[in-house]
Coordinates of C-alpha atoms in Angstrom, one line a residue:
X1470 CA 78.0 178.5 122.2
X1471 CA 81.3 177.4 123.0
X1472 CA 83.0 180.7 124.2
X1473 CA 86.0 180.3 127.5
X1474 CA 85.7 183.9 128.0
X1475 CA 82.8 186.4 128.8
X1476 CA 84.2 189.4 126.6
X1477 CA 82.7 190.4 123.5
X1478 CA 83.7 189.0 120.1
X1479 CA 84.1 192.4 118.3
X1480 CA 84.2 190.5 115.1
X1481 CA 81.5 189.0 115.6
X1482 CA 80.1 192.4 116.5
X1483 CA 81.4 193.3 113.4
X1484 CA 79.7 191.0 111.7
X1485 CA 83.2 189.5 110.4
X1486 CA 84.0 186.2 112.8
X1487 CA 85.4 183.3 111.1
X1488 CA 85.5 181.2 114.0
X1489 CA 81.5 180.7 114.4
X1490 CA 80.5 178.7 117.4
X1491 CA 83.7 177.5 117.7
X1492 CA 85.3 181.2 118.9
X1493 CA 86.6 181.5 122.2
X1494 CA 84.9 184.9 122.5
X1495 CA 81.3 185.7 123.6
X1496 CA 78.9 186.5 120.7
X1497 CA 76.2 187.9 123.3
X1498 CA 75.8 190.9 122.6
X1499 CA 73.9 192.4 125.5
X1500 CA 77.5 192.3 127.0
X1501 CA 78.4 195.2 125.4
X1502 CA 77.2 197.8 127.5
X1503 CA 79.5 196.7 130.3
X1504 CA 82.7 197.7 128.7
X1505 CA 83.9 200.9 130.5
X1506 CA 85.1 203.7 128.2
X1507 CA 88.0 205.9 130.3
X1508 CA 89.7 208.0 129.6
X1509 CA 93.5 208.5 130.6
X1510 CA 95.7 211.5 131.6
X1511 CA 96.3 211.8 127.9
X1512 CA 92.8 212.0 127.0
X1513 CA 92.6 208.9 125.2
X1514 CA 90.3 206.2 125.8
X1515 CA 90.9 203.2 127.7
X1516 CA 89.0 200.3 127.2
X1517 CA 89.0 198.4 131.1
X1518 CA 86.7 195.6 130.4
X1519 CA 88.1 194.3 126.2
X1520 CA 89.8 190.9 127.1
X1521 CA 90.5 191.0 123.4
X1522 CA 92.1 194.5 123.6
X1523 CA 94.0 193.1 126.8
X1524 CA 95.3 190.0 125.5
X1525 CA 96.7 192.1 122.1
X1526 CA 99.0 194.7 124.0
X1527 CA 101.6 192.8 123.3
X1528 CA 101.1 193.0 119.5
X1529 CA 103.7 195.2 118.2
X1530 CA 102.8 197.6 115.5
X1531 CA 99.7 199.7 115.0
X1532 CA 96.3 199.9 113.0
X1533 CA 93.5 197.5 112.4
X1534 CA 95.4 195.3 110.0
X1535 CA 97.5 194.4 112.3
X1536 CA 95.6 193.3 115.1
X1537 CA 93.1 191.5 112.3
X1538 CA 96.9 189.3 111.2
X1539 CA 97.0 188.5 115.1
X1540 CA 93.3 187.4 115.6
X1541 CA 94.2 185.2 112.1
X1542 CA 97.3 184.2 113.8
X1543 CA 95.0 182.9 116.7
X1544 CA 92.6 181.4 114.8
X1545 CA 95.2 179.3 112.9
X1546 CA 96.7 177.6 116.0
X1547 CA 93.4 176.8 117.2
X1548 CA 92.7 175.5 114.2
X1549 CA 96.0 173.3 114.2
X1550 CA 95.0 172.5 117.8
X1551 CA 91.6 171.0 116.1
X1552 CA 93.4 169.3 112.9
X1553 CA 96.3 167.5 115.9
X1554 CA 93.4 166.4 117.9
X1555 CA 91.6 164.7 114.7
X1556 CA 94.6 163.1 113.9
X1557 CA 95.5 161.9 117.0
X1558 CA 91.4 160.6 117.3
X1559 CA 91.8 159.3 113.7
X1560 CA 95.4 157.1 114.3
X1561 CA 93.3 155.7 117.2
X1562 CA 90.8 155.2 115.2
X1563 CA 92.8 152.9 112.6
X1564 CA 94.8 151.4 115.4
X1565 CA 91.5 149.9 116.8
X1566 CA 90.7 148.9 113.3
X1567 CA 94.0 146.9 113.3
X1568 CA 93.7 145.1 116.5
X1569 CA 90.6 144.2 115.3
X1570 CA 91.4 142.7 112.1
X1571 CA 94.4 140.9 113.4
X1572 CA 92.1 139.2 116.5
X1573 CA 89.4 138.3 113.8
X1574 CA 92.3 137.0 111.3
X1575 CA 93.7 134.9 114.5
X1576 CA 90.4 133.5 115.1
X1577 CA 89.7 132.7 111.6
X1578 CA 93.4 130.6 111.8
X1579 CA 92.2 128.8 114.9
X1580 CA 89.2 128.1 113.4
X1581 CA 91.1 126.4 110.7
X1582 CA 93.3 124.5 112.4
X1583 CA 90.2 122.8 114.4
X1584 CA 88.6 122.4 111.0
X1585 CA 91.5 120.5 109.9
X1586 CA 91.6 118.5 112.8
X1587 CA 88.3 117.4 113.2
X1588 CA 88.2 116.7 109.7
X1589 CA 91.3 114.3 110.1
X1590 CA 89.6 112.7 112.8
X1591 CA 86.0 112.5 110.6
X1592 CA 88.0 111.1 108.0
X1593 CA 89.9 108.5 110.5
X1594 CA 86.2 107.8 112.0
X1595 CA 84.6 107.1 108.4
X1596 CA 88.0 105.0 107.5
X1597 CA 87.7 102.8 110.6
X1598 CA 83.7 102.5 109.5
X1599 CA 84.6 101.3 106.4
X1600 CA 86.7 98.7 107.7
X1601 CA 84.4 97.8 109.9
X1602 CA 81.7 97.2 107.1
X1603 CA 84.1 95.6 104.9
X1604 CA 84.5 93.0 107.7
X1605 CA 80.8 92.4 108.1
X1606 CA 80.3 92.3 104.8
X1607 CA 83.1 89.5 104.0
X1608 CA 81.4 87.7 107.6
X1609 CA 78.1 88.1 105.7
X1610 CA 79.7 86.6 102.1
X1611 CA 81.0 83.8 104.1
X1612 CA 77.4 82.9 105.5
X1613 CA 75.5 83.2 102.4
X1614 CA 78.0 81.3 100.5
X1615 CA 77.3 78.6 103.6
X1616 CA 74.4 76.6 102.0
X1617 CA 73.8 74.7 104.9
X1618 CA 73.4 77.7 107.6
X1619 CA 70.3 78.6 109.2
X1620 CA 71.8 81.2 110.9
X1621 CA 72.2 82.9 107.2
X1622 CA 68.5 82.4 106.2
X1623 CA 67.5 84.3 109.7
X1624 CA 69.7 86.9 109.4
X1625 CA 68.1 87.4 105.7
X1626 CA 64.6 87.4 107.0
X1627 CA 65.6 89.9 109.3
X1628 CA 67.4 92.4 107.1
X1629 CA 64.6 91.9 104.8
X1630 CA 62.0 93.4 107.0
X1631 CA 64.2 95.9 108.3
X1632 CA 64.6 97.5 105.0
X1633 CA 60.5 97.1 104.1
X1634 CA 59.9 99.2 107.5
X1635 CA 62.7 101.2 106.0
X1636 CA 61.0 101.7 102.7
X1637 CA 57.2 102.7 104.1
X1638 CA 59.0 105.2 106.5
X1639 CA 60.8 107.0 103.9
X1640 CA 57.2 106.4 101.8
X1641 CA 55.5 108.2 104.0
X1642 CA 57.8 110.8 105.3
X1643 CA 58.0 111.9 101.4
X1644 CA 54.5 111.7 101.3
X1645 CA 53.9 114.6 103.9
X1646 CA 56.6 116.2 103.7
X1647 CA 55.9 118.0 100.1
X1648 CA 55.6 121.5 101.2
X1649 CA 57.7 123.9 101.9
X1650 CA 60.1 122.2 104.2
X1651 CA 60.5 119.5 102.1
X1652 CA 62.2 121.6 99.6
X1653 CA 64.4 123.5 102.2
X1654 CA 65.5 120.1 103.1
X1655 CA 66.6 119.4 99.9
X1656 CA 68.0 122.6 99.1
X1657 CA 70.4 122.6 102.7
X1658 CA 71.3 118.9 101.1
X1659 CA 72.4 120.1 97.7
X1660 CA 74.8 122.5 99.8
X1661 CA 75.9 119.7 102.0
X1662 CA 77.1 117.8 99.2
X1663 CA 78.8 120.5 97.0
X1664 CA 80.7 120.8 100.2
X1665 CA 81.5 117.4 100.7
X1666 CA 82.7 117.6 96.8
X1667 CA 84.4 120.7 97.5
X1668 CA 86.3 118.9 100.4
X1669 CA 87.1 115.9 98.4
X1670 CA 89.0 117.7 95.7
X1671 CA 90.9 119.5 98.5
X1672 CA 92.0 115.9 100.0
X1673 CA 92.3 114.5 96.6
X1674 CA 95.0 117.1 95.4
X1675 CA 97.1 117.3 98.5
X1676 CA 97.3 113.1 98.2
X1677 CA 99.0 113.9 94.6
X1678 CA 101.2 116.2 95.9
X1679 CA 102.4 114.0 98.4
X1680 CA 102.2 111.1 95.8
X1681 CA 104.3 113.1 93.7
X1682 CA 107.3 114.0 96.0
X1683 CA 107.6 110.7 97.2
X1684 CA 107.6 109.5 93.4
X1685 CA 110.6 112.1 93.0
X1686 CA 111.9 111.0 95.7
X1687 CA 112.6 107.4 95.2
X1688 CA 113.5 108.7 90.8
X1689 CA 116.3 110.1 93.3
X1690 CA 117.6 107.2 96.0
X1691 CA 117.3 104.4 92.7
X1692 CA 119.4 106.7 90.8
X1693 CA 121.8 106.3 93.3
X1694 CA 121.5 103.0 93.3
X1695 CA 122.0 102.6 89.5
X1696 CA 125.0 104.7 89.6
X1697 CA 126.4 101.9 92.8
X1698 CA 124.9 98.9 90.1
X1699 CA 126.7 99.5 86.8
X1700 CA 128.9 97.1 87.6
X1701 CA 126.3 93.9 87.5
X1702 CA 128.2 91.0 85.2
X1703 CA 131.4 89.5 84.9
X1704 CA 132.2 86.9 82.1
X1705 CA 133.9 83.6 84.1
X1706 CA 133.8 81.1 81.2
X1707 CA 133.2 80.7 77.8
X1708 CA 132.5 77.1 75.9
X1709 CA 131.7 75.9 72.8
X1710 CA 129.3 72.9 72.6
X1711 CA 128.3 71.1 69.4
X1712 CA 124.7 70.3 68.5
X1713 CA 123.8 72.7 71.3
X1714 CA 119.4 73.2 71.3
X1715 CA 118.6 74.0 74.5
X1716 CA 119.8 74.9 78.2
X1717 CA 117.1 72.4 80.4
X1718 CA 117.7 74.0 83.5
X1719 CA 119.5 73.8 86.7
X1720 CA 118.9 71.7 89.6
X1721 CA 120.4 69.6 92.3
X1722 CA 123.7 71.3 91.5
X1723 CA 123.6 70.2 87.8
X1724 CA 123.0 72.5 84.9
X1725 CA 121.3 70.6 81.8
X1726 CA 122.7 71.2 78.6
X1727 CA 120.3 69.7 75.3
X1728 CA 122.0 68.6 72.4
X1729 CA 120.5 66.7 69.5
X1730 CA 121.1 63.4 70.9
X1731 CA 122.2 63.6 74.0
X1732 CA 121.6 65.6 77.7
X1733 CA 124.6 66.2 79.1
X1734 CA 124.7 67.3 83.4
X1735 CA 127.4 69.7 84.6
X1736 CA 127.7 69.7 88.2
X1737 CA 128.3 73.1 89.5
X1738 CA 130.2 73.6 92.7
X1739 CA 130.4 76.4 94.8
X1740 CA 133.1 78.9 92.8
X1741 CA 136.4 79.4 94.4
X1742 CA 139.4 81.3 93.0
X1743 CA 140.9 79.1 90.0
X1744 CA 137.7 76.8 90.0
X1745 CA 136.3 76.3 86.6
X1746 CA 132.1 77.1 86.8
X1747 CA 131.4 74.2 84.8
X1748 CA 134.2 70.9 84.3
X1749 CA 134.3 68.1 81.4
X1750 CA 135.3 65.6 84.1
X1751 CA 132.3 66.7 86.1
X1752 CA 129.8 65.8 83.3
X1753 CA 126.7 63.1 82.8
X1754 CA 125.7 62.3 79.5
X1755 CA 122.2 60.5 78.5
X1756 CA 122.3 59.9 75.2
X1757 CA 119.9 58.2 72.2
X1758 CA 121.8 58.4 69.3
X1759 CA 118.2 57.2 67.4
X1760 CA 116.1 59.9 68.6
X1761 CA 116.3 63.7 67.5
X1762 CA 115.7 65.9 70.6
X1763 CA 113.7 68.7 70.5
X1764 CA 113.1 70.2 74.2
X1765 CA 113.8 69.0 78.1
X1766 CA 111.5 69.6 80.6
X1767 CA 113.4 69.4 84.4
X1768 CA 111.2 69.0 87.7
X1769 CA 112.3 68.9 90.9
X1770 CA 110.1 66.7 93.3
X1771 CA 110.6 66.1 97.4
X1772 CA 113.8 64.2 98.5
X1773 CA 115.8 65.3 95.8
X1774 CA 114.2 63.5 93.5
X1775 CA 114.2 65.0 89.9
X1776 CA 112.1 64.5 86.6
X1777 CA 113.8 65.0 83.0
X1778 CA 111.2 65.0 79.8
X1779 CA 113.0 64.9 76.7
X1780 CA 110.9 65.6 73.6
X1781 CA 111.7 64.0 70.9
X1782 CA 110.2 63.2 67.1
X1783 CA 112.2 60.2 65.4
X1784 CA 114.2 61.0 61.9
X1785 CA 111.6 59.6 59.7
X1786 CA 108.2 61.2 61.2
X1787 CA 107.0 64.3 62.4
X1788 CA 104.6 63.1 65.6
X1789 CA 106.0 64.1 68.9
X1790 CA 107.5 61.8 71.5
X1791 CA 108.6 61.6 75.4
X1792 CA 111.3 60.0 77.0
X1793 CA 110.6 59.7 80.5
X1794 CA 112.9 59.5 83.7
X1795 CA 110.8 60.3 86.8
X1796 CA 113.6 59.9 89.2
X1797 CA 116.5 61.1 86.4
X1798 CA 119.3 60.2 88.6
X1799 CA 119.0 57.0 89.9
X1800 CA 116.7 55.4 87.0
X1801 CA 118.7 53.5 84.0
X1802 CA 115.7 52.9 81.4
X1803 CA 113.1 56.0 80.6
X1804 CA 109.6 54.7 79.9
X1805 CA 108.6 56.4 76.5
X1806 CA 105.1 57.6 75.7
X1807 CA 105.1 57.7 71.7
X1808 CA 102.7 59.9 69.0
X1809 CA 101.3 62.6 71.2
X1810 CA 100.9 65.3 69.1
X1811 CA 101.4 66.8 65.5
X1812 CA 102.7 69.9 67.3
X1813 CA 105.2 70.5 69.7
X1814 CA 104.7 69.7 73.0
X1815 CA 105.3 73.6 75.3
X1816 CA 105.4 72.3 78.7
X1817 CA 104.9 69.0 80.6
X1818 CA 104.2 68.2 84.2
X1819 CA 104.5 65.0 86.3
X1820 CA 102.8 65.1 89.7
X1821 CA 100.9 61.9 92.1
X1822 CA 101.6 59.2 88.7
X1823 CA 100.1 62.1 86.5
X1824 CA 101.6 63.4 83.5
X1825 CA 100.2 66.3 82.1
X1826 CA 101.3 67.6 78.4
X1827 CA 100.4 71.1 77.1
X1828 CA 100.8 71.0 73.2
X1829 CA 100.6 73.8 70.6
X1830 CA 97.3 72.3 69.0
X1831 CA 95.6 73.1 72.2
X1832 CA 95.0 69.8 73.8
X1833 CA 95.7 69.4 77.6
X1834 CA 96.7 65.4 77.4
X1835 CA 96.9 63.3 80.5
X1836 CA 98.8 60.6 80.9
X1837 CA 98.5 57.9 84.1
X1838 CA 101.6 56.0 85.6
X1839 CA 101.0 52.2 86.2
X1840 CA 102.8 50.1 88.7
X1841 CA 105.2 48.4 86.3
X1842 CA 106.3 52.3 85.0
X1843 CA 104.3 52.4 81.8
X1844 CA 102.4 55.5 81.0
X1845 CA 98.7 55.0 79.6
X1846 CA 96.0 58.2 78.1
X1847 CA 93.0 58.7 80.1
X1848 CA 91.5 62.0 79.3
X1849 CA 92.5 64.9 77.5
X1850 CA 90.9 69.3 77.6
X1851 CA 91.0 71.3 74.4
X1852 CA 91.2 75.2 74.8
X1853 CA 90.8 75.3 71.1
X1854 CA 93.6 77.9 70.5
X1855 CA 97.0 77.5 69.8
X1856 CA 99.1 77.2 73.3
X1857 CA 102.6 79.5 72.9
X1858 CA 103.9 79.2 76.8
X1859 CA 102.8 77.6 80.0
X1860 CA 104.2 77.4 83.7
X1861 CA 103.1 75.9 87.1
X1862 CA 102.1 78.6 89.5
X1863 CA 100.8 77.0 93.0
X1864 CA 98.8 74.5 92.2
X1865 CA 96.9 76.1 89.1
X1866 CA 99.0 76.2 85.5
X1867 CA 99.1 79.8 83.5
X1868 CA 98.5 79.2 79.8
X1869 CA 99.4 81.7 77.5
X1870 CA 97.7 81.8 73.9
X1871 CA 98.5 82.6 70.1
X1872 CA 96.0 85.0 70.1
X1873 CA 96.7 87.0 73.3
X1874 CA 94.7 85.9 75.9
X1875 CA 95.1 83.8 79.3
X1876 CA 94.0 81.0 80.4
X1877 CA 94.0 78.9 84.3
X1878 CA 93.6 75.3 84.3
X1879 CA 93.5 73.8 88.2
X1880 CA 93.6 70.3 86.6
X1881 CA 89.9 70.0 85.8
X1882 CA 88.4 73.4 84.8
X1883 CA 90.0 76.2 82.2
X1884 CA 89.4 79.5 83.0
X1885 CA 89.7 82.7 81.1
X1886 CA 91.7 85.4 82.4
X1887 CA 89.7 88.6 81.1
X1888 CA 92.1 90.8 79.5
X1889 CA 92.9 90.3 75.8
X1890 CA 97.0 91.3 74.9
X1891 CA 97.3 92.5 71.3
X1892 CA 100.1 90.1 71.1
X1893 CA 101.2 86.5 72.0
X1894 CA 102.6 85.4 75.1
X1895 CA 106.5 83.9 74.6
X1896 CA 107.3 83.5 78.1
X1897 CA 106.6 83.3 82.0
X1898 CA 108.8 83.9 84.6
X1899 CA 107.8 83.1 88.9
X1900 CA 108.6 85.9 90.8
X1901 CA 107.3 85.6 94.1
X1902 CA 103.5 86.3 94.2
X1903 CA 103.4 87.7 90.6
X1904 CA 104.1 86.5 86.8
X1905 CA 106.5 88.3 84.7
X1906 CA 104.8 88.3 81.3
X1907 CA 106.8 88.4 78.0
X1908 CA 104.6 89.7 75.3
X1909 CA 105.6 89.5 71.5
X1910 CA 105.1 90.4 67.7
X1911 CA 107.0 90.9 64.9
X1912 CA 109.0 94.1 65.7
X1913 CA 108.2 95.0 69.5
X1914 CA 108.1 93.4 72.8
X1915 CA 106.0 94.5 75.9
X1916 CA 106.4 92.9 79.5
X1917 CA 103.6 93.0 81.7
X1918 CA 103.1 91.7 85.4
X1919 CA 100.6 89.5 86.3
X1920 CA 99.2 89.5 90.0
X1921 CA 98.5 87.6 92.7
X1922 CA 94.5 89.3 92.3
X1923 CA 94.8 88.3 88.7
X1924 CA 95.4 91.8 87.5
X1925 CA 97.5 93.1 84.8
X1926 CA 100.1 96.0 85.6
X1927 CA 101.9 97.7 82.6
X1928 CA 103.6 97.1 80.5
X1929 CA 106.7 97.7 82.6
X1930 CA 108.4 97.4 79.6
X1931 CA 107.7 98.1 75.7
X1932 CA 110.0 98.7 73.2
X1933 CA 112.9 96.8 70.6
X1934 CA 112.0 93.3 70.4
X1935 CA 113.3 91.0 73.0
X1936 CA 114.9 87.4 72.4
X1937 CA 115.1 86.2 75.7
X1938 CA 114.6 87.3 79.4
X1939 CA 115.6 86.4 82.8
X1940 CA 115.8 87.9 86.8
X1941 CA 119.4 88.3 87.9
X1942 CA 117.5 89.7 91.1
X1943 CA 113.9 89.1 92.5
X1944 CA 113.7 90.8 96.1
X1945 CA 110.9 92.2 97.5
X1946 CA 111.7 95.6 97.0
X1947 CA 114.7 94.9 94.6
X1948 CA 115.1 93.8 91.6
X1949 CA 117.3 93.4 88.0
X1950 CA 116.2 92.3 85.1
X1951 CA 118.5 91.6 82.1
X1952 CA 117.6 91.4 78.4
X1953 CA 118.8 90.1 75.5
X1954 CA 118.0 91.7 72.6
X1955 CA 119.7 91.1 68.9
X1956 CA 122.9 93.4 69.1
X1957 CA 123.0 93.9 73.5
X1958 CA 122.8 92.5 76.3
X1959 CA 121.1 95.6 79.1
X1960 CA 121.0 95.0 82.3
X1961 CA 116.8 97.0 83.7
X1962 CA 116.2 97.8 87.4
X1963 CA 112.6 97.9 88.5
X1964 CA 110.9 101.2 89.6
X1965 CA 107.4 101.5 90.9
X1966 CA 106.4 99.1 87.8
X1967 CA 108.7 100.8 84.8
X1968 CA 112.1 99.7 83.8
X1969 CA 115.0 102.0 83.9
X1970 CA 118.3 100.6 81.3
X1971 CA 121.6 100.8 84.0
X1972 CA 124.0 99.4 81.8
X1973 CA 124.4 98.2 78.1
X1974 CA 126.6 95.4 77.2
X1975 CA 127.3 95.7 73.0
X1976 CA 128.1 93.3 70.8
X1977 CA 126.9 90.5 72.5
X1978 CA 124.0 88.3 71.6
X1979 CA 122.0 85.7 73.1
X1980 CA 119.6 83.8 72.2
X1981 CA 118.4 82.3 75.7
X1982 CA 119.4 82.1 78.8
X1983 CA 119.2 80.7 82.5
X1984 CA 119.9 81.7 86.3
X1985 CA 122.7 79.7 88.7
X1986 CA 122.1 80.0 92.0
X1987 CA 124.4 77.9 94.4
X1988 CA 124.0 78.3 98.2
X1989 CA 126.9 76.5 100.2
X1990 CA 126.8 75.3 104.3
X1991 CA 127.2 78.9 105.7
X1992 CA 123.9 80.2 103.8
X1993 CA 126.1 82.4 101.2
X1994 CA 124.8 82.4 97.4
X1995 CA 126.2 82.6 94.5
X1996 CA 124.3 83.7 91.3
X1997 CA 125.4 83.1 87.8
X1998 CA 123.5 83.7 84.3
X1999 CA 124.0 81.0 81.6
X2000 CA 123.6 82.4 77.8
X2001 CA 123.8 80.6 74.7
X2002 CA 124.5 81.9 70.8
X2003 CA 125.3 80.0 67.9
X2004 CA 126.6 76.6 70.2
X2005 CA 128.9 79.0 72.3
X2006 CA 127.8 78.6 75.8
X2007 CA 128.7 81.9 78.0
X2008 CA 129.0 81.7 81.8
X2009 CA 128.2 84.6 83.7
X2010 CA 128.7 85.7 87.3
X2011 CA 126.0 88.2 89.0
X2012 CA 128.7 90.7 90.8
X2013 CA 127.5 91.3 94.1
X2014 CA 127.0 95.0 95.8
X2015 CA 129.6 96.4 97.5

């Protein structure tokens, strides 16, 4: 019983309450008897000890009705008095719920965020561990390869024991371990590694997302830089030279110039306003008026000493010759080394009174300098394809095949470079620690890039077929590459190994070319591009950046 007051319920005696236990008004009934019944002066009765008649006299009107409205009036703001207090218990309710949430929901965050950084640092830790094991295991390559060290053998004897002991503990720790636990292990293993997995893939996709912007990124700074490069070439001179086969080179401030008969040297001074690039009355001309040229090989040696190889076959025959001046500007008479080869000869090489000749039938020929100048054969290495293009690199020569694939010669063994190109190598170009690789069919041209590791990125390049190729400019992280191709001239910039066309020169066509570089006393350089078609010699200069 909940009742505030000790007076009767007279619903309830009536038997129609609807407040229940909740009513403010007593439902015992053995207080009934107290309630005094007096009468007044007019004879009515007054009831003295009816709280609820008492607390109604205010109630206007009269009858039972009315005083059953006001008990319902009553009972309704009490009831409203229950529903605010609910309410106000339930918004406290949902309140708590809130803080709750949002303190788990912080916790949760700073949870993450010392997830994240100890998994940084695990991933730090395991990187350092792995350089750390890639160091002892090159300090352990370098003993065993050590044939002489005892230190190695020990050190094997050792480690060889270790993992036996290894082996029986693991053995044995299987062997008992077969129950129940054993597959627990297993099972909290499994989870481990999905984990792990799961972890990975995380890592794995936010390093391609940051790959990926910074890819965008530099798309955006070189296009810039194309837009600042379209200015590239300017054309300083043009000259037209008779019986023109072949641009040699440049070297020692001389640019070579083949012609059927003859070699002609242009010295080329540093350009100043109203200098010609290349001058008649600056010219040196070998000449063999009995001998049909067919390629010049120039080598630069120390003290400005300079090698020219002229190959050449003789009107009546078809066997390949060399002319020979080791030291090209100060010697008179070339020594001449006669029927080499059937084929032509792609590249030649003289080195410590060595002469080595590359030639298309796949022979390696060697050729030894005595004291009195003459050259004599003394061995000779047969790759047994057909040779296309060859160039020095260090102290190992780069071969290029026919039939697509690579070879290394270090002067006594060949060795195959194990990637097979679907087409044949045309030309090589040095830049820096790589190879730029011109690859070549009957339509198409691909370039690739050969590494310092030996490993073939690209193509960079694959597309119309090109005629010939050259570097305007080889930096580290900058360079342009212009091709020639059979109605343009297009001027490539290198970005993260593709080539983007910045500018397209029409109708003009040549079919090789060659880079000028002159440096003067102050350390400035100049850069020009020679480019041949059809005997008309074009000069070039490389414009520089603003």
């Amino acid at each position: 019983m909940n009742a505030k007051f000790d007076a009767p319920c007279r619903f309830y005696i009536q038997g129609n309450c609807r407040e229940g236990d909740q009513c403010k008004y007593s439902h015992d009934t053995s207080n009934i008897e107290k309630v005094d019944l007096v009468r007044d002066e007019r004879g009515k009765l007054n009831l003295k000890n009816d709280y609820q008649s008492q607390n109604r006299k205010n109630v206007r009107g009269r009858g039972r009705g009315q005083l059953d409205r006001y008990q319902d009036e009553e009972q309704i703001k009490d009831y409203n008095k229950i529903e605010k207090s609910e309410r106000v218990e339930y918004k406290q309710r949902q309140q708590q719920q809130k803080n709750s949430y949002e303190q788990k929901n912080v916790q949760k965050f700073r949870k993450q965020l010392e997830g994240n950084e100890n998994r940084q640092i695990k991933q730090k830790q395991d990187r350092n561990l792995d350089q750390q094991e890639n160091q002892i295991d090159q300090f352990v390559n370098r003993e065993r390869n050590n044939v002489n060290s005892e230190r190695w053998q020990k050190h094997q004897n050792i480690d060889n024991e270790d993992d036996y002991k290894q082996f029986r503990q693991n053995t044995n720790v299987r062997g008992r371990g077969r129950g129940r636990g054993d597959r627990q292990n297993t099972f909290t293993r499994r989870h481990e590694i999905q984990d792990e997995e799961k972890e990975q893939y995380r890592v794995n996709q936010s390093e391609k997302q940051i790959e990926t912007v910074s890819i965008i990124k530099k798309v955006k700074k070189n296009e810039i830089q194309v837009k600042k490069r379209y200015q590239v070439l300017n054309l300083e001179q043009k000259k037209n030279i008779d019986n023109l086969i072949q641009i040699a080179g440049y070297n020692y401030q001389f640019l070579g110039i083949l012609k059927s008969d003859s070699i002609d040297f242009y010295q080329i001074l540093f350009k100043r306003s109203g200098i010609e690039i290349i001058d008649e009355e600056k010219k040196v001309t070998i000449s063999h008026l009995d001998k049909q040229f067919i390629s010049g090989f120039i080598q630069e040696h120390q003290n400005n000493v300079y090698t020219l190889v002229i190959q050449f076959q003789k009107e009546e025959e078809s066997l390949k010759n060399l002319l020979i001046f080791h030291n090209v500007f100060q010697q008179q008479f070339p020594q001449i080394i006669s029927d080499i080869s059937m084929k032509e000869i792609v590249y030649t090489n003289f080195e410590d009174g060595l002469l080595y000749t590359f030639c298309k039938d796949g022979l390696i020929r060697i050729f030894q300098q005595n004291v009195i100048g003459q050259f004599k054969y003394i061995q000779h290495y047969n790759v047994e394809q057909c040779m296309e293009s060859v160039i020095k690199v260090g102290s190992n020569y780069l071969i290029g095949m026919k039939s697509g694939q690579l070879y290394l010669f270090d002067g006594i063994i060949i060795t195959e470079i194990p990637f097979k190109f679907t087409q044949k190598c045309t030309q090589m170009i040095i830049d820096f620690n790589r190879v730029i690789l011109k690859m070549d069919d009957d339509d198409q041209t691909s370039i690739y890039i050969l590494s310092e590791k030996l490993e073939i990125i690209g193509p960079i390049y694959n597309g119309e077929k090109v005629i010939c190729l050259e570097l305007i400019k080889s930096y580290e992280n900058d360079k342009l590459f212009i091709l020639g191709l059979s109605d343009s001239v297009e001027i490539y910039t290198e970005i993260d190994n593709k080539l983007y066309s910045i500018k397209v020169i029409l109708n003009l066509k040549l079919m090789q070319m060659k880079k000028i570089e002159i440096t003067n006393e102050n350390m400035v350089t100049q850069k020009f591009i020679a480019g041949e078609y059809n005997g008309e010699l074009k000069i070039f200069s490389v414009v520089p950046e603003q």
